[in-house]
Amino acid sequence: MKVQIPRGTQDILPEAVKTWHWIEEKIKEITKQYRYEEIRTPIFEHTEIFARGVGDTTDIVQKEMYTFEDRGGRSLTLRPEGTAAVVRSYVENKMYGWPNQPVKLYYLGPMFRYERPQQGRFRQFVQFGIEALGANNPAIDAEVIALAMDIYASVGLKNLELVINSLGDLESRKAHREALIDHFKPRINEFCSDCQNRLEKNPLRILDCKKDRDHELMKSAPSILDYLNEESKRYFEKVCYYLDSLKIPYTIDPTLVRGLDYYNHTAFEIFSNAEGFGAITTLCGGGRYDGLVEEFGGPSTPGIGFAFSIERLIAALEAENIKPDVHEDLDVYIATIGEKAEDYSVGLLKQLRNDGFSAERDYTGRKIKAQLKSADRLQAKLVIVLGDDELEKGMAQIKQMKTGEQMEISLDKLPQQLKELLQA
Ligand code: HAM
C-alpha cells in the first residue's frame, strides 16, 4: 500500500488551517458588505457542463479534467472551476426570475485540474469566486474588481497589479477572429500542434499558448482593442472610468485573453509582484460572460465574476512576509492531583466549556509538574489546580500564568471568578 498523498494535493495541518480560517473570515465579512450570498453546488457535474461552458478547445477541457464514468454509465467531471456550475444552477433554479437582480453569489470550495504541479499550482485547490448575474452595467464590473482588491487589501497584500482588457462583444470578436486567422495562417506550421488546431476553431487561444509564447508573430498579432465596435469601446471606457474614480490602479493589456472560452467584454487578472512569489504570478482571474446563461438554455442574461485560489493567496502572503495573528488562547487548563480530583474535573471541564470558556486538561496521567508544563505550552491564561484535599473543602487553586499570581477560591464561585480574571 502506498501511504502517500496524491501528487498535486496537500494536507492542511491544524496550524495552517488557522490561516485559512482567518482568510475565510475576511471573505465572509467583505462579501457581506458587498451583498454577495453563498451558493454551494456539487463537487461534480455532468461533463458537458464544463465541456460546453468552459470550451472544447481550452486546456482545461482538453487536458486537465478529472472525468469518470459512474456506475450508471454517465460521464461526470470533478469541477475544474465554479462559473459553469453556478450558471447551470442559475438556469436550473430559474434565478433569472428572482425579484432581486442581479443575483450576486459567491462560492468557496475545492476545484480539480490535472495540471503539472508546481509552486502555486495544485491538482486540488480551493477557489473563492463570485458571480453577478443579470446586470449589464460597467458599474458592476468595477464592483466585482473592487471586491477582489478589497479582499487582498484586508489581508494586507500590497504588491499587486491589476491587468484588464476588453474582449468585446460578438461582433467585435468576429472581426478580431478573422484578423487573427489572416495573421497566423501563412506561418501556422511554425506553431505547436495545439495552435494549429486552434487556428480555425478558436484563434484567440493561440495568444494564450505557453509553448509559442515567444514566436515573433505573437507580438505583432492584431490587438482586440483595435477591433472593438463603438458599443464595446464605450463599455470598456466606462469600466476604466469607474476604476479610476475608485482609485484602483490598473494596466490595460490587449494580450490578456484568459484561458476559458466564455468571456466577452471585460477580462481581468490580478498578479502578485512580490519577489519570490514564484513563476506563476496570477492570483486571480475573471471577466464578463454574457452568453453563458443562454448557452445553458436560460434567457439572455449578462454575467461577470472572478475566482482566486486560497493557496495562491497564501503564497502571496508568504512572499510579502505577512504573518496573520492566528494565535488562539486557551482560557483555562485544569490540572489535577489525585483520583477524586481527576473524576471531578470531568464535570467541571464540561461546565466551563458550556459557560463559553476554552478549556483543556491532561489525559495521559502526567504528574502535576508535567501538567503545568503542558498548560504553559498551550499558553493557558489560567490554570485551575484541583487536589483531593482541596476538593473536600470545596476549594481550588487558580494560577494566573502571566503574573504567576495564585489564589484559592471556592468552587461554586468558579465561573464568575474565571470570567473576572479573564477579562482583567
Ligand atoms: P481561472 O483563471 O482558470 O478562472 O482560475 C482562477 C484562479 O484560480 C487563478 O487565478 C488561481 O488563483 C486559481 N487556480 C487556477 N488553477 C489553479 C491551480 N491548479 N492551483 C491553484 N490555484 C489555481 C476561473 O476559474 C474562472 N471560473 C474565474 C471566473 C469566475 N470568471 C468569471 N467568474
Tab-separated table of C-alpha atoms and ligand atoms in Angstrom:
chain	number	residue	atom	x	y	z
A	1	MET	CA	0.000	0.000	0.000
A	2	LYS	CA	1.259	3.448	-0.864
A	3	VAL	CA	0.858	5.612	2.230
A	4	GLN	CA	1.307	8.821	0.352
A	5	ILE	CA	-0.802	11.775	-0.617
A	6	PRO	CA	-1.691	12.037	-4.345
A	7	ARG	CA	0.514	14.340	-6.427
A	8	GLY	CA	-0.639	17.946	-6.529
A	9	THR	CA	-2.701	17.718	-3.349
A	10	GLN	CA	-1.814	18.752	0.168
A	11	ASP	CA	-2.748	18.156	3.763
A	12	ILE	CA	-3.519	21.393	5.502
A	13	LEU	CA	-2.486	20.768	9.073
A	14	PRO	CA	-4.178	22.412	12.068
A	15	GLU	CA	-1.682	25.254	12.455
A	16	ALA	CA	-2.045	26.174	8.768
A	17	VAL	CA	-5.815	25.826	8.883
A	18	LYS	CA	-5.846	28.802	11.265
A	19	THR	CA	-4.627	30.998	8.437
A	20	TRP	CA	-7.334	29.549	6.187
A	21	HIS	CA	-9.973	30.396	8.786
A	22	TRP	CA	-8.592	33.906	9.066
A	23	ILE	CA	-8.853	34.369	5.287
A	24	GLU	CA	-12.331	32.837	5.202
A	25	GLU	CA	-13.462	35.299	7.873
A	26	LYS	CA	-12.229	38.224	5.764
A	27	ILE	CA	-14.027	36.792	2.754
A	28	LYS	CA	-17.251	36.426	4.712
A	29	GLU	CA	-17.007	39.950	6.044
A	30	ILE	CA	-16.391	41.558	2.668
A	31	THR	CA	-18.913	39.520	0.682
A	32	LYS	CA	-21.463	40.543	3.301
A	33	GLN	CA	-20.618	44.212	2.841
A	34	TYR	CA	-20.956	43.816	-0.921
A	35	ARG	CA	-24.111	41.681	-0.533
A	36	TYR	CA	-22.957	38.520	-2.271
A	37	GLU	CA	-24.584	35.376	-0.904
A	38	GLU	CA	-23.060	31.928	-0.718
A	39	ILE	CA	-24.059	29.170	-3.107
A	40	ARG	CA	-22.938	25.553	-2.757
A	41	THR	CA	-23.044	23.407	-5.856
A	42	PRO	CA	-21.902	19.759	-6.173
A	43	ILE	CA	-18.231	18.851	-6.437
A	44	PHE	CA	-19.020	17.008	-9.693
A	45	GLU	CA	-21.262	17.859	-12.613
A	46	HIS	CA	-22.213	16.272	-15.910
A	47	THR	CA	-19.097	16.528	-18.059
A	48	GLU	CA	-20.830	18.551	-20.758
A	49	ILE	CA	-21.421	21.431	-18.321
A	50	PHE	CA	-17.696	22.141	-18.392
A	51	ALA	CA	-17.030	20.904	-21.916
A	52	ARG	CA	-19.600	23.371	-23.273
A	53	GLY	CA	-19.283	26.040	-20.618
A	54	VAL	CA	-15.526	26.352	-20.374
A	55	GLY	CA	-14.996	25.455	-24.036
A	56	ASP	CA	-13.861	22.411	-26.010
A	57	THR	CA	-10.634	23.999	-27.156
A	58	THR	CA	-9.392	25.126	-23.760
A	59	ASP	CA	-6.554	23.417	-21.906
A	60	ILE	CA	-8.907	22.766	-19.013
A	61	VAL	CA	-11.307	20.693	-21.092
A	62	GLN	CA	-8.729	19.083	-23.351
A	63	LYS	CA	-6.106	18.131	-20.810
A	64	GLU	CA	-6.992	18.858	-17.246
A	65	MET	CA	-10.350	17.448	-16.274
A	66	TYR	CA	-10.874	14.606	-13.838
A	67	THR	CA	-13.579	12.844	-15.802
A	68	PHE	CA	-15.025	9.469	-14.905
A	69	GLU	CA	-17.946	7.285	-15.684
A	70	ASP	CA	-20.201	6.461	-12.769
A	71	ARG	CA	-21.834	3.093	-12.246
A	72	GLY	CA	-24.816	4.226	-14.290
A	73	GLY	CA	-22.584	4.958	-17.267
A	74	ARG	CA	-22.869	8.761	-17.000
A	75	SER	CA	-19.845	10.878	-17.716
A	76	LEU	CA	-19.157	13.082	-14.710
A	77	THR	CA	-16.353	15.539	-14.020
A	78	LEU	CA	-14.878	16.879	-10.804
A	79	ARG	CA	-15.409	20.595	-11.180
A	80	PRO	CA	-12.331	22.366	-12.562
A	81	GLU	CA	-13.903	25.772	-11.890
A	82	GLY	CA	-17.063	27.295	-10.485
A	83	THR	CA	-18.612	29.553	-13.106
A	84	ALA	CA	-20.143	26.907	-15.381
A	85	ALA	CA	-21.604	25.123	-12.354
A	86	VAL	CA	-23.087	28.325	-10.937
A	87	VAL	CA	-24.613	29.231	-14.290
A	88	ARG	CA	-26.041	25.702	-14.553
A	89	SER	CA	-27.643	26.217	-11.161
A	90	TYR	CA	-28.830	29.724	-12.107
A	91	VAL	CA	-30.689	28.321	-15.095
A	92	GLU	CA	-31.944	25.188	-13.361
A	93	ASN	CA	-33.297	27.145	-10.385
A	94	LYS	CA	-34.679	29.910	-12.605
A	95	MET	CA	-32.817	32.549	-10.661
A	96	TYR	CA	-33.469	34.932	-13.543
A	97	GLY	CA	-36.995	35.133	-12.126
A	98	TRP	CA	-35.886	36.155	-8.642
A	99	PRO	CA	-37.136	39.614	-7.648
A	100	ASN	CA	-33.694	40.993	-6.780
A	101	GLN	CA	-31.460	41.328	-9.798
A	102	PRO	CA	-28.606	40.995	-10.347
A	103	VAL	CA	-28.267	37.739	-8.442
A	104	LYS	CA	-24.969	38.063	-6.594
A	105	LEU	CA	-23.384	34.786	-5.498
A	106	TYR	CA	-20.111	33.570	-4.039
A	107	TYR	CA	-18.615	30.144	-3.555
A	108	LEU	CA	-15.673	28.691	-1.729
A	109	GLY	CA	-14.672	25.123	-2.329
A	110	PRO	CA	-12.317	22.598	-3.885
A	111	MET	CA	-11.684	22.520	-7.639
A	112	PHE	CA	-9.727	19.881	-9.545
A	113	ARG	CA	-7.390	20.193	-12.504
A	114	TYR	CA	-4.919	17.645	-13.773
A	115	GLU	CA	-2.062	20.101	-14.153
A	116	ARG	CA	1.681	19.735	-13.701
A	117	PRO	CA	2.091	20.541	-10.024
A	118	GLN	CA	4.489	23.323	-9.083
A	119	GLN	CA	4.566	26.217	-6.684
A	120	GLY	CA	1.064	27.702	-6.561
A	121	ARG	CA	-0.360	25.041	-8.846
A	122	PHE	CA	-2.202	22.101	-7.399
A	123	ARG	CA	-4.458	19.354	-8.682
A	124	GLN	CA	-6.888	20.041	-5.888
A	125	PHE	CA	-7.150	23.671	-4.831
A	126	VAL	CA	-9.765	25.816	-3.165
A	127	GLN	CA	-11.294	28.616	-5.160
A	128	PHE	CA	-13.157	31.553	-3.796
A	129	GLY	CA	-15.246	33.079	-6.549
A	130	ILE	CA	-18.123	35.441	-7.110
A	131	GLU	CA	-20.647	35.688	-9.928
A	132	ALA	CA	-23.074	38.563	-10.533
A	133	LEU	CA	-25.786	37.563	-12.976
A	134	GLY	CA	-28.364	39.824	-14.559
A	135	ALA	CA	-26.653	43.202	-14.842
A	136	ASN	CA	-25.182	44.716	-17.922
A	137	ASN	CA	-23.641	47.762	-16.340
A	138	PRO	CA	-19.967	48.758	-16.202
A	139	ALA	CA	-20.524	49.698	-12.560
A	140	ILE	CA	-20.887	46.038	-11.617
A	141	ASP	CA	-17.665	45.195	-13.465
A	142	ALA	CA	-15.988	47.805	-11.280
A	143	GLU	CA	-17.724	46.428	-8.184
A	144	VAL	CA	-16.507	42.902	-8.878
A	145	ILE	CA	-12.925	44.082	-9.318
A	146	ALA	CA	-13.160	46.308	-6.241
A	147	LEU	CA	-14.352	43.367	-4.169
A	148	ALA	CA	-11.325	41.292	-5.176
A	149	MET	CA	-8.971	44.167	-4.404
A	150	ASP	CA	-10.676	44.760	-1.038
A	151	ILE	CA	-10.160	41.153	-0.006
A	152	TYR	CA	-6.491	41.364	-0.887
A	153	ALA	CA	-6.200	44.657	0.978
A	154	SER	CA	-7.934	43.166	4.018
A	155	VAL	CA	-5.235	40.518	4.367
A	156	GLY	CA	-2.525	43.125	3.916
A	157	LEU	CA	-1.276	42.360	0.397
A	158	LYS	CA	0.364	45.330	-1.262
A	159	ASN	CA	2.397	44.196	-4.263
A	160	LEU	CA	-0.486	43.671	-6.627
A	161	GLU	CA	-1.063	44.514	-10.238
A	162	LEU	CA	-4.488	44.591	-11.828
A	163	VAL	CA	-4.434	43.979	-15.564
A	164	ILE	CA	-7.568	44.445	-17.622
A	165	ASN	CA	-8.643	44.053	-21.209
A	166	SER	CA	-11.793	44.002	-23.247
A	167	LEU	CA	-12.628	41.053	-25.447
A	168	GLY	CA	-15.545	42.966	-26.915
A	169	ASP	CA	-18.943	41.710	-27.941
A	170	LEU	CA	-19.712	39.027	-30.502
A	171	GLU	CA	-19.388	41.393	-33.462
A	172	SER	CA	-16.026	42.759	-32.309
A	173	ARG	CA	-14.744	39.285	-31.598
A	174	LYS	CA	-15.759	38.076	-35.027
A	175	ALA	CA	-13.811	40.844	-36.708
A	176	HIS	CA	-10.816	40.175	-34.486
A	177	ARG	CA	-11.056	36.462	-35.137
A	178	GLU	CA	-10.812	36.990	-38.890
A	179	ALA	CA	-7.794	39.241	-38.385
A	180	LEU	CA	-6.104	36.640	-36.196
A	181	ILE	CA	-6.645	33.889	-38.749
A	182	ASP	CA	-5.209	36.094	-41.501
A	183	HIS	CA	-2.259	36.913	-39.280
A	184	PHE	CA	-1.300	33.388	-38.215
A	185	LYS	CA	-2.399	31.269	-41.182
A	186	PRO	CA	0.572	31.831	-43.513
A	187	ARG	CA	3.032	30.618	-40.847
A	188	ILE	CA	0.856	28.340	-38.747
A	189	ASN	CA	3.182	25.380	-39.450
A	190	GLU	CA	5.770	27.066	-37.229
A	191	PHE	CA	3.402	26.702	-34.273
A	192	CYS	CA	2.671	23.743	-31.994
A	193	SER	CA	0.018	21.213	-32.953
A	194	ASP	CA	-2.399	22.664	-30.387
A	195	CYS	CA	-2.166	26.072	-32.033
A	196	GLN	CA	-2.627	24.524	-35.472
A	197	ASN	CA	-5.862	23.020	-34.222
A	198	ARG	CA	-6.870	26.280	-32.646
A	199	LEU	CA	-6.428	28.351	-35.817
A	200	GLU	CA	-9.882	27.718	-37.242
A	201	LYS	CA	-11.676	26.669	-34.086
A	202	ASN	CA	-10.584	29.374	-31.715
A	203	PRO	CA	-7.642	31.522	-32.846
A	204	LEU	CA	-7.827	33.695	-29.713
A	205	ARG	CA	-6.486	30.700	-27.781
A	206	ILE	CA	-3.239	30.919	-29.778
A	207	LEU	CA	-2.436	34.136	-27.920
A	208	ASP	CA	-2.591	32.173	-24.681
A	209	CYS	CA	-0.234	29.383	-25.796
A	210	LYS	CA	2.583	28.726	-23.349
A	211	LYS	CA	4.775	26.893	-25.894
A	212	ASP	CA	4.665	29.507	-28.646
A	213	ARG	CA	4.667	32.492	-26.367
A	214	ASP	CA	7.951	33.855	-27.838
A	215	HIS	CA	7.154	33.468	-31.522
A	216	GLU	CA	7.583	36.788	-33.330
A	217	LEU	CA	4.036	36.648	-34.718
A	218	MET	CA	2.710	36.762	-31.164
A	219	LYS	CA	3.992	40.259	-30.546
A	220	SER	CA	2.649	41.606	-33.826
A	221	ALA	CA	-0.730	39.871	-33.540
A	222	PRO	CA	-3.760	42.103	-34.106
A	223	SER	CA	-4.947	43.675	-30.891
A	224	ILE	CA	-8.562	43.137	-29.884
A	225	LEU	CA	-8.717	46.750	-28.766
A	226	ASP	CA	-8.397	47.833	-32.417
A	227	TYR	CA	-11.428	45.726	-33.313
A	228	LEU	CA	-13.868	46.841	-30.655
A	229	ASN	CA	-17.050	48.311	-32.078
A	230	GLU	CA	-18.424	51.560	-30.668
A	231	GLU	CA	-20.585	49.908	-28.040
A	232	SER	CA	-17.815	47.633	-26.762
A	233	LYS	CA	-15.392	50.542	-26.698
A	234	ARG	CA	-17.815	52.680	-24.732
A	235	TYR	CA	-18.464	49.882	-22.263
A	236	PHE	CA	-14.754	49.343	-21.657
A	237	GLU	CA	-14.094	53.055	-21.266
A	238	LYS	CA	-16.792	53.275	-18.642
A	239	VAL	CA	-15.311	50.346	-16.701
A	240	CYS	CA	-11.939	52.128	-16.755
A	241	TYR	CA	-13.615	55.379	-15.729
A	242	TYR	CA	-15.204	53.707	-12.691
A	243	LEU	CA	-11.920	52.057	-11.716
A	244	ASP	CA	-10.255	55.479	-11.914
A	245	SER	CA	-12.941	57.007	-9.766
A	246	LEU	CA	-12.490	54.206	-7.201
A	247	LYS	CA	-8.738	54.896	-7.320
A	248	ILE	CA	-7.982	51.325	-8.282
A	249	PRO	CA	-4.818	51.367	-10.400
A	250	TYR	CA	-4.694	49.068	-13.422
A	251	THR	CA	-2.789	48.325	-16.596
A	252	ILE	CA	-4.512	47.636	-19.908
A	253	ASP	CA	-3.051	44.635	-21.707
A	254	PRO	CA	-4.662	43.724	-25.045
A	255	THR	CA	-2.964	40.304	-24.978
A	256	LEU	CA	-4.836	39.235	-21.853
A	257	VAL	CA	-7.290	36.682	-23.226
A	258	ARG	CA	-7.902	34.336	-20.268
A	259	GLY	CA	-7.864	30.547	-20.500
A	260	LEU	CA	-11.609	29.926	-20.637
A	261	ASP	CA	-13.872	30.443	-23.621
A	262	TYR	CA	-16.914	32.086	-22.122
A	263	TYR	CA	-15.531	35.598	-21.799
A	264	ASN	CA	-16.517	38.751	-23.609
A	265	HIS	CA	-16.121	42.439	-22.801
A	266	THR	CA	-14.201	42.901	-19.554
A	267	ALA	CA	-11.462	40.395	-18.717
A	268	PHE	CA	-9.019	40.882	-15.873
A	269	GLU	CA	-6.313	39.254	-13.818
A	270	ILE	CA	-4.595	40.284	-10.631
A	271	PHE	CA	-0.912	39.463	-10.290
A	272	SER	CA	1.452	39.436	-7.369
A	273	ASN	CA	4.637	41.417	-7.937
A	274	ALA	CA	6.156	40.231	-4.694
A	275	GLU	CA	9.695	38.959	-5.031
A	276	GLY	CA	9.912	35.224	-4.501
A	277	PHE	CA	6.293	34.572	-5.393
A	278	GLY	CA	7.402	32.050	-7.993
A	279	ALA	CA	6.880	31.539	-11.684
A	280	ILE	CA	3.105	31.657	-11.676
A	281	THR	CA	2.204	35.143	-10.603
A	282	THR	CA	-1.517	35.191	-11.329
A	283	LEU	CA	-3.503	35.478	-8.148
A	284	CYS	CA	-6.965	35.987	-9.543
A	285	GLY	CA	-8.793	35.872	-12.857
A	286	GLY	CA	-12.209	36.885	-14.017
A	287	GLY	CA	-14.377	38.638	-16.510
A	288	ARG	CA	-17.701	39.027	-18.183
A	289	TYR	CA	-19.558	36.106	-19.812
A	290	ASP	CA	-22.731	37.479	-21.326
A	291	GLY	CA	-23.596	34.434	-23.462
A	292	LEU	CA	-23.211	31.631	-20.952
A	293	VAL	CA	-26.695	31.613	-19.427
A	294	GLU	CA	-28.193	31.389	-22.902
A	295	GLU	CA	-25.750	28.623	-23.831
A	296	PHE	CA	-27.217	26.644	-20.925
A	297	GLY	CA	-30.776	27.180	-22.084
A	298	GLY	CA	-31.676	30.231	-19.991
A	299	PRO	CA	-32.802	33.635	-21.214
A	300	SER	CA	-30.148	36.010	-22.497
A	301	THR	CA	-28.523	37.203	-19.258
A	302	PRO	CA	-25.270	39.035	-18.679
A	303	GLY	CA	-22.829	37.809	-16.055
A	304	ILE	CA	-19.488	38.696	-14.550
A	305	GLY	CA	-17.275	37.232	-11.863
A	306	PHE	CA	-13.827	36.167	-10.792
A	307	ALA	CA	-12.118	33.431	-8.847
A	308	PHE	CA	-8.887	33.031	-6.953
A	309	SER	CA	-7.406	30.172	-5.034
A	310	ILE	CA	-6.733	30.419	-1.346
A	311	GLU	CA	-3.473	28.535	-1.978
A	312	ARG	CA	-2.130	31.350	-4.161
A	313	LEU	CA	-3.352	33.998	-1.775
A	314	ILE	CA	-1.414	32.258	0.996
A	315	ALA	CA	1.651	32.028	-1.249
A	316	ALA	CA	1.377	35.781	-1.811
A	317	LEU	CA	1.122	36.378	1.932
A	318	GLU	CA	4.283	34.352	2.417
A	319	ALA	CA	6.069	36.197	-0.381
A	320	GLU	CA	5.182	39.511	1.269
A	321	ASN	CA	6.148	38.111	4.649
A	322	ILE	CA	2.715	38.754	6.120
A	323	LYS	CA	2.061	36.627	9.171
A	324	PRO	CA	-1.504	36.822	10.390
A	325	ASP	CA	-2.006	36.713	14.125
A	326	VAL	CA	-3.927	33.488	14.342
A	327	HIS	CA	-2.987	32.501	17.854
A	328	GLU	CA	-5.908	31.059	19.756
A	329	ASP	CA	-5.569	31.420	23.509
A	330	LEU	CA	-6.550	28.683	25.878
A	331	ASP	CA	-8.643	30.191	28.676
A	332	VAL	CA	-8.323	27.506	31.292
A	333	TYR	CA	-6.265	24.398	31.910
A	334	ILE	CA	-7.358	22.055	34.685
A	335	ALA	CA	-4.511	20.277	36.460
A	336	THR	CA	-5.380	17.581	38.967
A	337	ILE	CA	-3.666	15.797	41.826
A	338	GLY	CA	-5.348	12.564	42.866
A	339	GLU	CA	-8.124	10.387	41.529
A	340	LYS	CA	-11.036	12.209	43.122
A	341	ALA	CA	-9.849	15.479	41.670
A	342	GLU	CA	-9.499	13.877	38.262
A	343	ASP	CA	-13.023	12.457	38.448
A	344	TYR	CA	-14.348	15.837	39.475
A	345	SER	CA	-12.536	17.568	36.633
A	346	VAL	CA	-14.621	15.719	34.013
A	347	GLY	CA	-17.793	17.586	35.008
A	348	LEU	CA	-16.005	20.848	35.719
A	349	LEU	CA	-14.378	20.827	32.271
A	350	LYS	CA	-17.735	20.371	30.569
A	351	GLN	CA	-19.289	23.100	32.689
A	352	LEU	CA	-16.513	25.555	31.854
A	353	ARG	CA	-16.817	24.795	28.153
A	354	ASN	CA	-20.581	25.220	28.293
A	355	ASP	CA	-20.016	28.540	30.057
A	356	GLY	CA	-18.121	29.644	26.974
A	357	PHE	CA	-14.503	29.144	28.041
A	358	SER	CA	-11.997	27.186	26.039
A	359	ALA	CA	-10.769	24.575	28.463
A	360	GLU	CA	-8.347	21.645	28.398
A	361	ARG	CA	-6.894	19.009	30.701
A	362	ASP	CA	-4.374	16.194	30.687
A	363	TYR	CA	-5.427	12.729	29.556
A	364	THR	CA	-2.121	10.931	29.782
A	365	GLY	CA	-1.733	10.557	33.529
A	366	ARG	CA	1.099	13.043	33.838
A	367	LYS	CA	2.400	14.270	37.182
A	368	ILE	CA	1.365	17.739	38.313
A	369	LYS	CA	4.681	19.297	37.219
A	370	ALA	CA	4.303	17.930	33.703
A	371	GLN	CA	0.678	19.057	33.611
A	372	LEU	CA	1.730	22.619	34.464
A	373	LYS	CA	4.378	22.455	31.776
A	374	SER	CA	1.822	21.435	29.205
A	375	ALA	CA	-0.506	24.267	30.376
A	376	ASP	CA	2.412	26.574	29.690
A	377	ARG	CA	2.991	25.109	26.240
A	378	LEU	CA	-0.685	25.553	25.405
A	379	GLN	CA	-0.367	29.149	26.602
A	380	ALA	CA	-3.229	28.793	29.040
A	381	LYS	CA	-4.233	32.062	30.643
A	382	LEU	CA	-5.431	30.412	33.837
A	383	VAL	CA	-4.676	27.089	35.452
A	384	ILE	CA	-7.030	25.542	37.964
A	385	VAL	CA	-5.208	23.175	40.276
A	386	LEU	CA	-7.539	20.643	41.879
A	387	GLY	CA	-6.293	18.422	44.674
A	388	ASP	CA	-8.216	15.748	46.540
A	389	ASP	CA	-7.811	17.627	49.850
A	390	GLU	CA	-8.955	20.976	48.489
A	391	LEU	CA	-11.863	19.326	46.777
A	392	GLU	CA	-13.172	18.106	50.090
A	393	LYS	CA	-13.231	21.701	51.286
A	394	GLY	CA	-14.939	22.768	48.044
A	395	MET	CA	-11.924	24.864	47.075
A	396	ALA	CA	-9.480	25.093	44.172
A	397	GLN	CA	-6.283	26.974	43.356
A	398	ILE	CA	-6.246	29.324	40.418
A	399	LYS	CA	-2.996	30.437	38.890
A	400	GLN	CA	-2.712	33.354	36.510
A	401	MET	CA	0.002	32.269	34.149
A	402	LYS	CA	1.044	35.743	33.042
A	403	THR	CA	1.719	37.112	36.506
A	404	GLY	CA	2.285	33.863	38.369
A	405	GLU	CA	-0.267	35.060	40.923
A	406	GLN	CA	-2.085	32.280	42.717
A	407	MET	CA	-5.256	32.297	44.826
A	408	GLU	CA	-7.628	29.927	46.482
A	409	ILE	CA	-11.294	30.186	45.562
A	410	SER	CA	-14.494	28.398	46.280
A	411	LEU	CA	-15.680	26.017	43.545
A	412	ASP	CA	-19.204	27.445	43.428
A	413	LYS	CA	-17.793	30.876	42.633
A	414	LEU	CA	-15.517	29.475	39.949
A	415	PRO	CA	-17.273	30.507	36.689
A	416	GLN	CA	-17.804	34.073	37.906
A	417	GLN	CA	-14.242	34.328	39.192
A	418	LEU	CA	-12.825	32.959	35.944
A	419	LYS	CA	-14.776	35.463	33.931
A	420	GLU	CA	-13.427	38.312	36.029
A	421	LEU	CA	-9.857	37.083	35.823
A	422	LEU	CA	-10.031	36.560	32.066
A	423	GLN	CA	-11.468	39.980	31.475
A	424	ALA	CA	-8.927	41.679	33.734
B	1	HAM	P1	-9.088	30.662	-13.844
B	1	HAM	O1	-8.212	31.775	-14.345
B	1	HAM	O2	-8.997	29.368	-14.545
B	1	HAM	O3	-10.565	31.236	-13.860
B	1	HAM	O4	-8.771	30.428	-12.322
B	1	HAM	C1	-8.917	31.460	-11.388
B	1	HAM	C2	-7.909	31.334	-10.294
B	1	HAM	O5	-7.936	30.036	-9.712
B	1	HAM	C3	-6.444	31.504	-10.688
B	1	HAM	O6	-6.126	32.858	-10.844
B	1	HAM	C4	-5.763	30.892	-9.492
B	1	HAM	O7	-5.805	31.755	-8.359
B	1	HAM	C5	-6.664	29.727	-9.189
B	1	HAM	N1	-6.167	28.492	-9.811
B	1	HAM	C6	-6.433	28.008	-11.033
B	1	HAM	N2	-5.801	26.833	-11.232
B	1	HAM	C7	-5.113	26.575	-10.097
B	1	HAM	C8	-4.274	25.503	-9.647
B	1	HAM	N3	-4.025	24.454	-10.439
B	1	HAM	N4	-3.736	25.564	-8.406
B	1	HAM	C9	-4.005	26.622	-7.599
B	1	HAM	N5	-4.790	27.642	-7.954
B	1	HAM	C10	-5.336	27.626	-9.180
B	1	HAM	C11	-11.665	30.552	-13.448
B	1	HAM	O8	-11.635	29.522	-12.852
B	1	HAM	C12	-12.952	31.282	-13.714
B	1	HAM	N6	-14.076	30.416	-13.318
B	1	HAM	C13	-12.983	32.596	-12.970
B	1	HAM	C14	-14.256	33.352	-13.198
B	1	HAM	C15	-15.293	33.419	-12.358
B	1	HAM	N7	-14.550	34.057	-14.255
B	1	HAM	C16	-15.767	34.568	-14.126
B	1	HAM	N8	-16.221	34.172	-12.982
